[in-house]
Amino acid sequence: MSDLEPSWDFYRTFLTVMQEGSLSAAARQLGLTQPTIGRHIDALETSIGFQLFIRTPQGLMPTEAAVDLKPHAAKLASNAAALLRAATGHGPSSSVGVRGTVRISASEVIGIEVLPPILAALGEAQPDLIIELSLSDDVEDLLHQKADIAVRMAPPTQDALLVQRIGGIPIGLHAHRCYLEANGVPQSLEGLREHRFIAFDRENEFTRSLRKLMPFLNAVRPVLKADSNLAQLALIRAGCGIGVCQVEIGRRDPDLVHILQKELALNLQTFLVMHENLKTTPRCRITFDALVAGMSAYAGK
Amino acid sequence: MSDLEPSWDFYRTFLTVMQEGSLSAAARQLGLTQPTIGRHIDALETSIGFQLFIRTPQGLMPTEAAVDLKPHAAKLASNAAALLRAATGHGPSSSVGVRGTVRISASEVIGIEVLPPILAALGEAQPDLIIELSLSDDVEDLLHQKADIAVRMAPPTQDALLVQRIGGIPIGLHAHRCYLEANGVPQSLEGLREHRFIAFDRENEFTRSLRKLMPFLNAVRPVLKADSNLAQLALIRAGCGIGVCQVEIGRRDPDLVHILQKELALNLQTFLVMHENLKTTPRCRITFDALVAGMSAYAGK
DNA sequence: TATGGGCTATACTAAAATGTATGAGCGACC
DNA sequence: GGTCGCTCATACATTTTAGTATAGCCCATA
């Protein structure tokens, strides 16, 4: 093993190869060429003294060691991205407000149905502010600095985080007007059994708590399953059946009908979370405050 | 600003320049040359679009932006080191036991007076295990993965950490035999005022809790101050006066006398801490267990 | 069986990064 | 005042690295 520390760029190459699965794909991703990527991996393997990939004509197969090292490399990538994001806040400003990039993590539904108007107003007030939206349900975004601010539906467990409780976002059963005209409006929860129900594909924390609150759901035979809340919403809008979505989203769409309002009324607890380190960073603070205000107004309706 | 991501090596160069204070010093540190370092900084500045350093003939003066970016770069360096440490565990093994590098953070006194015999026995049993000792009182070592295992004198507040309480290490007042022969043995805490007392240079959490427990210490006029516990110990051993050290260390040295045993008996609470992620890593687990056993035996005496 | 598209590995060439040598400025010290 | 130490900046030669082109392998598909 060489005693020289390998180039940090090799770690980036290694991570990309792990993500893409082949030297050629990694080369495309990084804007380099396949021989270069191959040389980087060769150099890294020589440097650390053991093999990272088994070469096959179909691509590369990572060794056990490579799998172990991947999370470290991923953390490096997060750090590098965070550094670059922080750097965008220091350039020469073209106006009076804050500048720089803030990365927000949120669920798909929140990011697509709720945040856009809030972010539009924020962008109006802060023209030099760049917002990155990362839509996924990953919980560990903030820990690894994959995002600066996160919208969460569960209280965060980690400390050293600045947490602002937004309040409950009401959710309920919805269906398209046309669907109800064709299939009738259920008058009770038991009546749902006669309908096409849109449910979750995979179980997660949310669905489990939902089942605990509404045991009758176990009896409902779901005829449509979708993993993404966004897809569920699209299915509801397309008149495929009855499903669960945020009440406020239903109100905005004149074709959606909120059914069994009294029988099923739930609140989705919502939190805004930010690294404590960032609370003194103007662009993050301003974005955080704008999100608190916007989300609170949304939840209060 | 260029839209290409800068080389990660530039971040390493940037950090080294921040730490060393000049291009030339950073070049020596990294085994490169001063023009290369200068070009790296130039390229990084071009890439992010603003200046990081103001060049002066005495060296470089970091801009505010550079100060902001430094912690990000430091985190990058910690994680790169952690990756490299993890990599050492995968090479071809020359024997049956575990292999790889484990980095231990501890205070100077613990690291020099207590750990060596424990680590010697561990090294005997695990010849391929490489131990790195990082001796300082920094608290945030584990958070940034600057170490794998830490010996702490205060209960850690962060979660996601595996904590093992060791018990109290007794500490007490000590002096060299010769000093006591020349200056007499104090018969009470008040009598300490007549003696040369070795105290802490700067206040920290430990000294504050010490003062709270023993208010009379405020009245004692310290004639010798040292920031490092290790230096204090050396002063005690050299017969400079009376100071505080671990009872077990005093017992091992036939020339040290433990005075006012009944009047002053304190226990230093001790904890072993490790990242939860590492508990399944054999080399870390084995080292952790060896430290728990060794430290418990030490504290139990 | 033939063919197209995916992959890696290898020569060879072009570009980019590094090292060397040197100049110039500032401060400490004799 | 001169000299030595340190610093950064610049011009030039060299080495290193990346890109290009090509060959060989495997698999899917017509």
Tab-separated table of N, CA and C in Angstrom, chain A residues 11 46 66 76 112 129 153 162 175 183 194-195 198 217 221-222 250 252 283 289:
chain	number	residue	atom	x	y	z
A	11	TYR	N	-12.168	9.400	-4.599
A	11	TYR	CA	-13.335	9.024	-3.806
A	11	TYR	C	-14.617	9.365	-4.551
A	46	THR	N	-4.733	0.475	-5.818
A	46	THR	CA	-3.313	0.360	-5.477
A	46	THR	C	-3.024	1.089	-4.175
A	66	ALA	N	-15.767	-2.599	-0.971
A	66	ALA	CA	-16.332	-1.434	-1.646
A	66	ALA	C	-17.668	-1.055	-1.037
A	76	LEU	N	-18.782	12.057	2.100
A	76	LEU	CA	-17.881	13.042	1.500
A	76	LEU	C	-18.620	13.866	0.456
A	112	ILE	N	-44.796	19.519	-4.101
A	112	ILE	CA	-45.445	19.843	-5.370
A	112	ILE	C	-46.741	20.601	-5.165
A	129	LEU	N	-31.807	34.614	-4.172
A	129	LEU	CA	-31.837	33.369	-3.410
A	129	LEU	C	-32.143	32.207	-4.347
A	153	MET	N	-42.956	15.064	8.760
A	153	MET	CA	-44.271	14.725	9.265
A	153	MET	C	-44.187	13.986	10.592
A	162	LEU	N	-32.805	22.702	15.085
A	162	LEU	CA	-33.795	23.723	15.380
A	162	LEU	C	-35.133	23.234	14.823
A	175	ALA	N	-62.595	11.916	-3.369
A	175	ALA	CA	-62.814	11.243	-4.653
A	175	ALA	C	-63.216	12.296	-5.687
A	183	ASN	N	-70.591	6.010	-9.123
A	183	ASN	CA	-70.561	4.898	-8.192
A	183	ASN	C	-71.292	5.149	-6.878
A	194	GLU	N	-67.579	-1.179	-0.659
A	194	GLU	CA	-68.182	-1.320	-1.987
A	194	GLU	C	-67.442	-0.509	-3.043
A	195	HIS	N	-66.425	0.246	-2.605
A	195	HIS	CA	-65.785	1.171	-3.539
A	195	HIS	C	-64.353	0.757	-3.864
A	198	ILE	N	-57.944	3.524	-2.974
A	198	ILE	CA	-56.544	3.719	-3.368
A	198	ILE	C	-55.683	3.682	-2.116
A	217	LEU	N	-59.866	-0.003	8.118
A	217	LEU	CA	-59.171	0.055	6.831
A	217	LEU	C	-58.634	-1.311	6.433
A	221	ARG	N	-60.907	-3.455	0.841
A	221	ARG	CA	-60.107	-4.139	-0.161
A	221	ARG	C	-59.559	-3.099	-1.140
A	222	PRO	N	-58.286	-2.820	-1.072
A	222	PRO	CA	-57.742	-1.811	-1.985
A	222	PRO	C	-57.622	-2.366	-3.390
A	250	GLY	N	-57.798	19.081	-1.545
A	250	GLY	CA	-59.132	18.786	-2.056
A	250	GLY	C	-59.954	20.054	-2.256
A	252	ARG	N	-58.928	22.985	-2.997
A	252	ARG	CA	-58.449	23.803	-4.115
A	252	ARG	C	-58.942	23.270	-5.461
A	283	ARG	N	-29.448	33.504	4.643
A	283	ARG	CA	-30.310	32.894	3.622
A	283	ARG	C	-31.117	31.735	4.188
A	289	ASP	N	-37.896	31.029	8.034
A	289	ASP	CA	-39.011	31.853	8.516
A	289	ASP	C	-40.134	31.912	7.486
